[in-house]
Amino acid sequence: MYFTQLQSLSLYGYRNRGIGQPNFSLDWIAIALPIRTAFLRLMHLPTLTHLSLNFIENFTVYDLIPCTNLLHLEVNRFHIADVQDTPEPRSTLPPRPVQLQGFDIGYKSTGVANKLVEATRSDGLRIIDFKNLKEFGASCESLLDIVSMKTPLKMAEGLTAISLRISDQMTFSGFAEMVAPFKKTLTKANLWAMIKDGCDDPLAGICEELENMAGRKSNVLEDLEIQVKVGTDSNCKTGDEWGRLDQVLTKPGWPALQDVSLQITIYSYSRNDDTLLRTLKNLPQMQLTGLSSSTTTSFHFDVKEIRL
């Protein structure tokens, strides 16, 4: 069977060993040569524009050099081998680096962004050029993830969309500064937060960052999506903390804003009442009245509970 028009490819190295046994990712270097060769043939097809690499360790960064038309790269639970351990193969180099337009970093991939930015070919050019990056996403569990994700953003010249997902140990502090270079191009933002018991701010610092963004001239943000995940059997505040979001987004500073979406998901296992669910469902009438009645901005609100 031959693939000649393949445009999108997803590789998953995850393997479940069964109950009581540790799961593991695929070791790219240790793959049997015929199988690895087959993967590379697919990855290097000139028609391939989207590539997703998941649960893979010791990936050889030089294997991306022939992905000449790759536009979107997604990695999740992904690790790149040290360059000194994977010498560059001797072959004819493409005339230019990979020109990514979309890049998404999933969980457990700390340091990947740095390695991809720093990786160079034998002719001195970068393996991947992030200058034309338009869409960027990252999942962050630590400050190291935040530091790493900033590296490709420093190279981008006209980012239009960003998706930032944080664990319950993190906040969105610094987000406004991170996207400041793109105030004239960023039109879409998706902010995703996990919160648990003891969290003082159910919006994880989003309001402060939005206030900083609103204070800048030429803000062109059109679409803002906020997702809040309330951890299993956890509670969260239901008062003025949410009302602050309403205040920030309904005051001057958002000349292009057209759509705002707030989605709240409650995870429950042994929760024995629906008080939190009912209270949060009343937020549009109690705390989000400005957004709910806006004639210039479309407001989408949803609360749901998932029983585990």
mmCIF file with all atom_site columns, C-alpha atoms in Angstrom, residues 74-222:
data_model
loop_
_atom_site.group_PDB
_atom_site.id
_atom_site.type_symbol
_atom_site.label_atom_id
_atom_site.label_alt_id
_atom_site.label_comp_id
_atom_site.label_asym_id
_atom_site.label_entity_id
_atom_site.label_seq_id
_atom_site.pdbx_PDB_ins_code
_atom_site.Cartn_x
_atom_site.Cartn_y
_atom_site.Cartn_z
_atom_site.occupancy
_atom_site.B_iso_or_equiv
_atom_site.pdbx_formal_charge
_atom_site.auth_seq_id
_atom_site.auth_comp_id
_atom_site.auth_asym_id
_atom_site.auth_atom_id
_atom_site.pdbx_PDB_model_num
ATOM 1   C CA . GLU A 1 74  ? 1.895   18.889 17.842 1.00 0.00 ? 74  GLU A CA 1
ATOM 2   C CA . VAL A 1 75  ? 3.845   17.061 20.560 1.00 0.00 ? 75  VAL A CA 1
ATOM 3   C CA . ASN A 1 76  ? 2.559   15.463 23.753 1.00 0.00 ? 76  ASN A CA 1
ATOM 4   C CA . ARG A 1 77  ? 4.545   13.521 26.358 1.00 0.00 ? 77  ARG A CA 1
ATOM 5   C CA . PHE A 1 78  ? 7.437   13.899 24.004 1.00 0.00 ? 78  PHE A CA 1
ATOM 6   C CA . HIS A 1 79  ? 11.201  13.924 24.548 1.00 0.00 ? 79  HIS A CA 1
ATOM 7   C CA . ILE A 1 80  ? 14.022  14.783 22.162 1.00 0.00 ? 80  ILE A CA 1
ATOM 8   C CA . ALA A 1 81  ? 17.335  12.945 22.400 1.00 0.00 ? 81  ALA A CA 1
ATOM 9   C CA . ASP A 1 82  ? 20.516  14.941 22.969 1.00 0.00 ? 82  ASP A CA 1
ATOM 10  C CA . VAL A 1 83  ? 22.059  16.012 19.686 1.00 0.00 ? 83  VAL A CA 1
ATOM 11  C CA . GLN A 1 84  ? 25.438  14.437 20.461 1.00 0.00 ? 84  GLN A CA 1
ATOM 12  C CA . ASP A 1 85  ? 23.708  11.073 20.771 1.00 0.00 ? 85  ASP A CA 1
ATOM 13  C CA . THR A 1 86  ? 22.035  11.337 17.350 1.00 0.00 ? 86  THR A CA 1
ATOM 14  C CA . PRO A 1 87  ? 24.413  12.513 14.617 1.00 0.00 ? 87  PRO A CA 1
ATOM 15  C CA . GLU A 1 88  ? 22.857  14.200 11.588 1.00 0.00 ? 88  GLU A CA 1
ATOM 16  C CA . PRO A 1 89  ? 22.527  11.816 8.617  1.00 0.00 ? 89  PRO A CA 1
ATOM 17  C CA . ARG A 1 90  ? 24.475  12.694 5.507  1.00 0.00 ? 90  ARG A CA 1
ATOM 18  C CA . SER A 1 91  ? 21.960  13.688 2.877  1.00 0.00 ? 91  SER A CA 1
ATOM 19  C CA . THR A 1 92  ? 21.061  16.603 0.638  1.00 0.00 ? 92  THR A CA 1
ATOM 20  C CA . LEU A 1 93  ? 19.574  19.395 2.689  1.00 0.00 ? 93  LEU A CA 1
ATOM 21  C CA . PRO A 1 94  ? 16.339  21.134 1.671  1.00 0.00 ? 94  PRO A CA 1
ATOM 22  C CA . PRO A 1 95  ? 16.898  24.742 0.560  1.00 0.00 ? 95  PRO A CA 1
ATOM 23  C CA . ARG A 1 96  ? 15.171  26.148 3.650  1.00 0.00 ? 96  ARG A CA 1
ATOM 24  C CA . PRO A 1 97  ? 14.188  25.131 7.214  1.00 0.00 ? 97  PRO A CA 1
ATOM 25  C CA . VAL A 1 98  ? 10.752  23.807 8.131  1.00 0.00 ? 98  VAL A CA 1
ATOM 26  C CA . GLN A 1 99  ? 8.389   26.813 8.158  1.00 0.00 ? 99  GLN A CA 1
ATOM 27  C CA . LEU A 1 100 ? 5.934   26.118 10.979 1.00 0.00 ? 100 LEU A CA 1
ATOM 28  C CA . GLN A 1 101 ? 2.674   28.036 11.191 1.00 0.00 ? 101 GLN A CA 1
ATOM 29  C CA . GLY A 1 102 ? 1.192   26.065 14.090 1.00 0.00 ? 102 GLY A CA 1
ATOM 30  C CA . PHE A 1 103 ? 2.895   24.518 17.147 1.00 0.00 ? 103 PHE A CA 1
ATOM 31  C CA . ASP A 1 104 ? 1.293   22.878 20.202 1.00 0.00 ? 104 ASP A CA 1
ATOM 32  C CA . ILE A 1 105 ? 3.161   21.501 23.224 1.00 0.00 ? 105 ILE A CA 1
ATOM 33  C CA . GLY A 1 106 ? 1.273   19.012 25.385 1.00 0.00 ? 106 GLY A CA 1
ATOM 34  C CA . TYR A 1 107 ? 1.922   17.898 28.946 1.00 0.00 ? 107 TYR A CA 1
ATOM 35  C CA . LYS A 1 108 ? 5.160   16.192 30.015 1.00 0.00 ? 108 LYS A CA 1
ATOM 36  C CA . SER A 1 109 ? 7.153   17.809 27.226 1.00 0.00 ? 109 SER A CA 1
ATOM 37  C CA . THR A 1 110 ? 9.311   20.237 29.221 1.00 0.00 ? 110 THR A CA 1
ATOM 38  C CA . GLY A 1 111 ? 12.281  21.561 27.272 1.00 0.00 ? 111 GLY A CA 1
ATOM 39  C CA . VAL A 1 112 ? 11.069  20.417 23.864 1.00 0.00 ? 112 VAL A CA 1
ATOM 40  C CA . ALA A 1 113 ? 10.494  23.960 22.635 1.00 0.00 ? 113 ALA A CA 1
ATOM 41  C CA . ASN A 1 114 ? 14.028  24.994 23.566 1.00 0.00 ? 114 ASN A CA 1
ATOM 42  C CA . LYS A 1 115 ? 15.560  22.038 21.768 1.00 0.00 ? 115 LYS A CA 1
ATOM 43  C CA . LEU A 1 116 ? 13.521  22.617 18.617 1.00 0.00 ? 116 LEU A CA 1
ATOM 44  C CA . VAL A 1 117 ? 14.466  26.290 18.524 1.00 0.00 ? 117 VAL A CA 1
ATOM 45  C CA . GLU A 1 118 ? 18.139  25.603 19.117 1.00 0.00 ? 118 GLU A CA 1
ATOM 46  C CA . ALA A 1 119 ? 18.478  22.651 16.703 1.00 0.00 ? 119 ALA A CA 1
ATOM 47  C CA . THR A 1 120 ? 20.504  23.482 13.606 1.00 0.00 ? 120 THR A CA 1
ATOM 48  C CA . ARG A 1 121 ? 21.450  21.708 10.410 1.00 0.00 ? 121 ARG A CA 1
ATOM 49  C CA . SER A 1 122 ? 24.998  21.070 9.207  1.00 0.00 ? 122 SER A CA 1
ATOM 50  C CA . ASP A 1 123 ? 24.815  24.244 7.095  1.00 0.00 ? 123 ASP A CA 1
ATOM 51  C CA . GLY A 1 124 ? 24.100  26.368 10.163 1.00 0.00 ? 124 GLY A CA 1
ATOM 52  C CA . LEU A 1 125 ? 20.412  27.037 9.426  1.00 0.00 ? 125 LEU A CA 1
ATOM 53  C CA . ARG A 1 126 ? 17.787  26.178 12.014 1.00 0.00 ? 126 ARG A CA 1
ATOM 54  C CA . ILE A 1 127 ? 15.900  22.934 11.510 1.00 0.00 ? 127 ILE A CA 1
ATOM 55  C CA . ILE A 1 128 ? 12.645  24.751 12.278 1.00 0.00 ? 128 ILE A CA 1
ATOM 56  C CA . ASP A 1 129 ? 11.915  28.403 11.581 1.00 0.00 ? 129 ASP A CA 1
ATOM 57  C CA . PHE A 1 130 ? 9.261   29.827 13.946 1.00 0.00 ? 130 PHE A CA 1
ATOM 58  C CA . LYS A 1 131 ? 9.185   33.277 12.352 1.00 0.00 ? 131 LYS A CA 1
ATOM 59  C CA . ASN A 1 132 ? 5.912   32.569 10.522 1.00 0.00 ? 132 ASN A CA 1
ATOM 60  C CA . LEU A 1 133 ? 4.195   30.998 13.546 1.00 0.00 ? 133 LEU A CA 1
ATOM 61  C CA . LYS A 1 134 ? 0.497   31.981 13.616 1.00 0.00 ? 134 LYS A CA 1
ATOM 62  C CA . GLU A 1 135 ? -1.047  29.535 16.110 1.00 0.00 ? 135 GLU A CA 1
ATOM 63  C CA . PHE A 1 136 ? 0.571   28.423 19.348 1.00 0.00 ? 136 PHE A CA 1
ATOM 64  C CA . GLY A 1 137 ? -0.572  26.228 22.228 1.00 0.00 ? 137 GLY A CA 1
ATOM 65  C CA . ALA A 1 138 ? 1.032   24.927 25.419 1.00 0.00 ? 138 ALA A CA 1
ATOM 66  C CA . SER A 1 139 ? 0.139   22.869 28.487 1.00 0.00 ? 139 SER A CA 1
ATOM 67  C CA . CYS A 1 140 ? 2.037   23.987 31.583 1.00 0.00 ? 140 CYS A CA 1
ATOM 68  C CA . GLU A 1 141 ? 2.555   22.198 34.879 1.00 0.00 ? 141 GLU A CA 1
ATOM 69  C CA . SER A 1 142 ? 5.568   24.156 36.177 1.00 0.00 ? 142 SER A CA 1
ATOM 70  C CA . LEU A 1 143 ? 7.532   27.375 35.750 1.00 0.00 ? 143 LEU A CA 1
ATOM 71  C CA . LEU A 1 144 ? 9.992   25.427 33.599 1.00 0.00 ? 144 LEU A CA 1
ATOM 72  C CA . ASP A 1 145 ? 7.182   24.812 31.111 1.00 0.00 ? 145 ASP A CA 1
ATOM 73  C CA . ILE A 1 146 ? 6.409   28.544 31.035 1.00 0.00 ? 146 ILE A CA 1
ATOM 74  C CA . VAL A 1 147 ? 10.053  29.452 30.417 1.00 0.00 ? 147 VAL A CA 1
ATOM 75  C CA . SER A 1 148 ? 10.384  26.852 27.671 1.00 0.00 ? 148 SER A CA 1
ATOM 76  C CA . MET A 1 149 ? 7.215   27.845 25.826 1.00 0.00 ? 149 MET A CA 1
ATOM 77  C CA . LYS A 1 150 ? 8.332   31.469 25.595 1.00 0.00 ? 150 LYS A CA 1
ATOM 78  C CA . THR A 1 151 ? 11.299  30.519 23.406 1.00 0.00 ? 151 THR A CA 1
ATOM 79  C CA . PRO A 1 152 ? 9.460   29.979 20.091 1.00 0.00 ? 152 PRO A CA 1
ATOM 80  C CA . LEU A 1 153 ? 7.189   32.958 20.840 1.00 0.00 ? 153 LEU A CA 1
ATOM 81  C CA . LYS A 1 154 ? 10.230  35.224 20.878 1.00 0.00 ? 154 LYS A CA 1
ATOM 82  C CA . MET A 1 155 ? 10.898  34.233 17.261 1.00 0.00 ? 155 MET A CA 1
ATOM 83  C CA . ALA A 1 156 ? 7.310   34.623 16.025 1.00 0.00 ? 156 ALA A CA 1
ATOM 84  C CA . GLU A 1 157 ? 6.465   37.847 14.207 1.00 0.00 ? 157 GLU A CA 1
ATOM 85  C CA . GLY A 1 158 ? 2.682   37.740 13.806 1.00 0.00 ? 158 GLY A CA 1
ATOM 86  C CA . LEU A 1 159 ? 0.916   35.336 16.187 1.00 0.00 ? 159 LEU A CA 1
ATOM 87  C CA . THR A 1 160 ? -2.864  35.320 15.654 1.00 0.00 ? 160 THR A CA 1
ATOM 88  C CA . ALA A 1 161 ? -4.065  32.608 18.083 1.00 0.00 ? 161 ALA A CA 1
ATOM 89  C CA . ILE A 1 162 ? -2.854  31.226 21.406 1.00 0.00 ? 162 ILE A CA 1
ATOM 90  C CA . SER A 1 163 ? -4.070  28.415 23.657 1.00 0.00 ? 163 SER A CA 1
ATOM 91  C CA . LEU A 1 164 ? -2.641  28.184 27.168 1.00 0.00 ? 164 LEU A CA 1
ATOM 92  C CA . ARG A 1 165 ? -3.554  25.319 29.508 1.00 0.00 ? 165 ARG A CA 1
ATOM 93  C CA . ILE A 1 166 ? -2.377  25.324 33.139 1.00 0.00 ? 166 ILE A CA 1
ATOM 94  C CA . SER A 1 167 ? -2.514  22.857 36.026 1.00 0.00 ? 167 SER A CA 1
ATOM 95  C CA . ASP A 1 168 ? -3.894  23.646 39.489 1.00 0.00 ? 168 ASP A CA 1
ATOM 96  C CA . GLN A 1 169 ? -0.371  24.559 40.617 1.00 0.00 ? 169 GLN A CA 1
ATOM 97  C CA . MET A 1 170 ? -0.154  27.460 38.154 1.00 0.00 ? 170 MET A CA 1
ATOM 98  C CA . THR A 1 171 ? -1.794  30.802 37.378 1.00 0.00 ? 171 THR A CA 1
ATOM 99  C CA . PHE A 1 172 ? -1.920  32.932 34.241 1.00 0.00 ? 172 PHE A CA 1
ATOM 100 C CA . SER A 1 173 ? 0.472   35.476 35.739 1.00 0.00 ? 173 SER A CA 1
ATOM 101 C CA . GLY A 1 174 ? 2.616   37.009 32.986 1.00 0.00 ? 174 GLY A CA 1
ATOM 102 C CA . PHE A 1 175 ? 0.253   36.145 30.147 1.00 0.00 ? 175 PHE A CA 1
ATOM 103 C CA . ALA A 1 176 ? -0.320  39.785 29.133 1.00 0.00 ? 176 ALA A CA 1
ATOM 104 C CA . GLU A 1 177 ? 3.408   40.412 28.905 1.00 0.00 ? 177 GLU A CA 1
ATOM 105 C CA . MET A 1 178 ? 3.865   37.201 26.934 1.00 0.00 ? 178 MET A CA 1
ATOM 106 C CA . VAL A 1 179 ? 1.450   38.268 24.198 1.00 0.00 ? 179 VAL A CA 1
ATOM 107 C CA . ALA A 1 180 ? 2.330   41.983 24.251 1.00 0.00 ? 180 ALA A CA 1
ATOM 108 C CA . PRO A 1 181 ? 4.447   41.741 21.065 1.00 0.00 ? 181 PRO A CA 1
ATOM 109 C CA . PHE A 1 182 ? 1.338   40.527 19.218 1.00 0.00 ? 182 PHE A CA 1
ATOM 110 C CA . LYS A 1 183 ? -1.137  43.200 20.286 1.00 0.00 ? 183 LYS A CA 1
ATOM 111 C CA . LYS A 1 184 ? -1.725  44.133 16.637 1.00 0.00 ? 184 LYS A CA 1
ATOM 112 C CA . THR A 1 185 ? -2.144  40.539 15.369 1.00 0.00 ? 185 THR A CA 1
ATOM 113 C CA . LEU A 1 186 ? -3.551  38.345 18.189 1.00 0.00 ? 186 LEU A CA 1
ATOM 114 C CA . THR A 1 187 ? -7.256  37.818 17.496 1.00 0.00 ? 187 THR A CA 1
ATOM 115 C CA . LYS A 1 188 ? -8.009  34.607 19.422 1.00 0.00 ? 188 LYS A CA 1
ATOM 116 C CA . ALA A 1 189 ? -7.111  33.372 22.909 1.00 0.00 ? 189 ALA A CA 1
ATOM 117 C CA . ASN A 1 190 ? -8.096  30.159 24.668 1.00 0.00 ? 190 ASN A CA 1
ATOM 118 C CA . LEU A 1 191 ? -7.277  30.014 28.390 1.00 0.00 ? 191 LEU A CA 1
ATOM 119 C CA . TRP A 1 192 ? -7.780  26.721 30.245 1.00 0.00 ? 192 TRP A CA 1
ATOM 120 C CA . ALA A 1 193 ? -7.313  26.272 34.011 1.00 0.00 ? 193 ALA A CA 1
ATOM 121 C CA . MET A 1 194 ? -7.664  23.415 36.475 1.00 0.00 ? 194 MET A CA 1
ATOM 122 C CA . ILE A 1 195 ? -8.570  24.493 40.026 1.00 0.00 ? 195 ILE A CA 1
ATOM 123 C CA . LYS A 1 196 ? -8.960  22.584 43.290 1.00 0.00 ? 196 LYS A CA 1
ATOM 124 C CA . ASP A 1 197 ? -9.953  23.163 46.918 1.00 0.00 ? 197 ASP A CA 1
ATOM 125 C CA . GLY A 1 198 ? -8.216  26.109 48.535 1.00 0.00 ? 198 GLY A CA 1
ATOM 126 C CA . CYS A 1 199 ? -7.946  28.156 45.351 1.00 0.00 ? 199 CYS A CA 1
ATOM 127 C CA . ASP A 1 200 ? -8.513  31.851 46.108 1.00 0.00 ? 200 ASP A CA 1
ATOM 128 C CA . ASP A 1 201 ? -9.203  32.770 42.501 1.00 0.00 ? 201 ASP A CA 1
ATOM 129 C CA . PRO A 1 202 ? -11.350 30.394 40.411 1.00 0.00 ? 202 PRO A CA 1
ATOM 130 C CA . LEU A 1 203 ? -10.120 32.203 37.293 1.00 0.00 ? 203 LEU A CA 1
ATOM 131 C CA . ALA A 1 204 ? -6.432  31.671 38.141 1.00 0.00 ? 204 ALA A CA 1
ATOM 132 C CA . GLY A 1 205 ? -5.359  35.267 37.604 1.00 0.00 ? 205 GLY A CA 1
ATOM 133 C CA . ILE A 1 206 ? -7.053  35.750 34.245 1.00 0.00 ? 206 ILE A CA 1
ATOM 134 C CA . CYS A 1 207 ? -8.676  39.059 35.210 1.00 0.00 ? 207 CYS A CA 1
ATOM 135 C CA . GLU A 1 208 ? -5.415  40.802 36.104 1.00 0.00 ? 208 GLU A CA 1
ATOM 136 C CA . GLU A 1 209 ? -3.892  39.787 32.798 1.00 0.00 ? 209 GLU A CA 1
ATOM 137 C CA . LEU A 1 210 ? -6.931  40.891 30.810 1.00 0.00 ? 210 LEU A CA 1
ATOM 138 C CA . GLU A 1 211 ? -6.833  44.272 32.554 1.00 0.00 ? 211 GLU A CA 1
ATOM 139 C CA . ASN A 1 212 ? -3.234  44.700 31.414 1.00 0.00 ? 212 ASN A CA 1
ATOM 140 C CA . MET A 1 213 ? -4.168  43.760 27.871 1.00 0.00 ? 213 MET A CA 1
ATOM 141 C CA . ALA A 1 214 ? -7.115  46.165 27.807 1.00 0.00 ? 214 ALA A CA 1
ATOM 142 C CA . GLY A 1 215 ? -4.826  49.012 28.767 1.00 0.00 ? 215 GLY A CA 1
ATOM 143 C CA . ARG A 1 216 ? -2.908  48.768 25.520 1.00 0.00 ? 216 ARG A CA 1
ATOM 144 C CA . LYS A 1 217 ? -3.817  50.616 22.365 1.00 0.00 ? 217 LYS A CA 1
ATOM 145 C CA . SER A 1 218 ? -4.427  48.643 19.154 1.00 0.00 ? 218 SER A CA 1
ATOM 146 C CA . ASN A 1 219 ? -5.779  45.589 21.021 1.00 0.00 ? 219 ASN A CA 1
ATOM 147 C CA . VAL A 1 220 ? -7.371  43.476 18.256 1.00 0.00 ? 220 VAL A CA 1
ATOM 148 C CA . LEU A 1 221 ? -8.575  40.444 20.260 1.00 0.00 ? 221 LEU A CA 1
ATOM 149 C CA . GLU A 1 222 ? -11.840 39.193 18.740 1.00 0.00 ? 222 GLU A CA 1
#
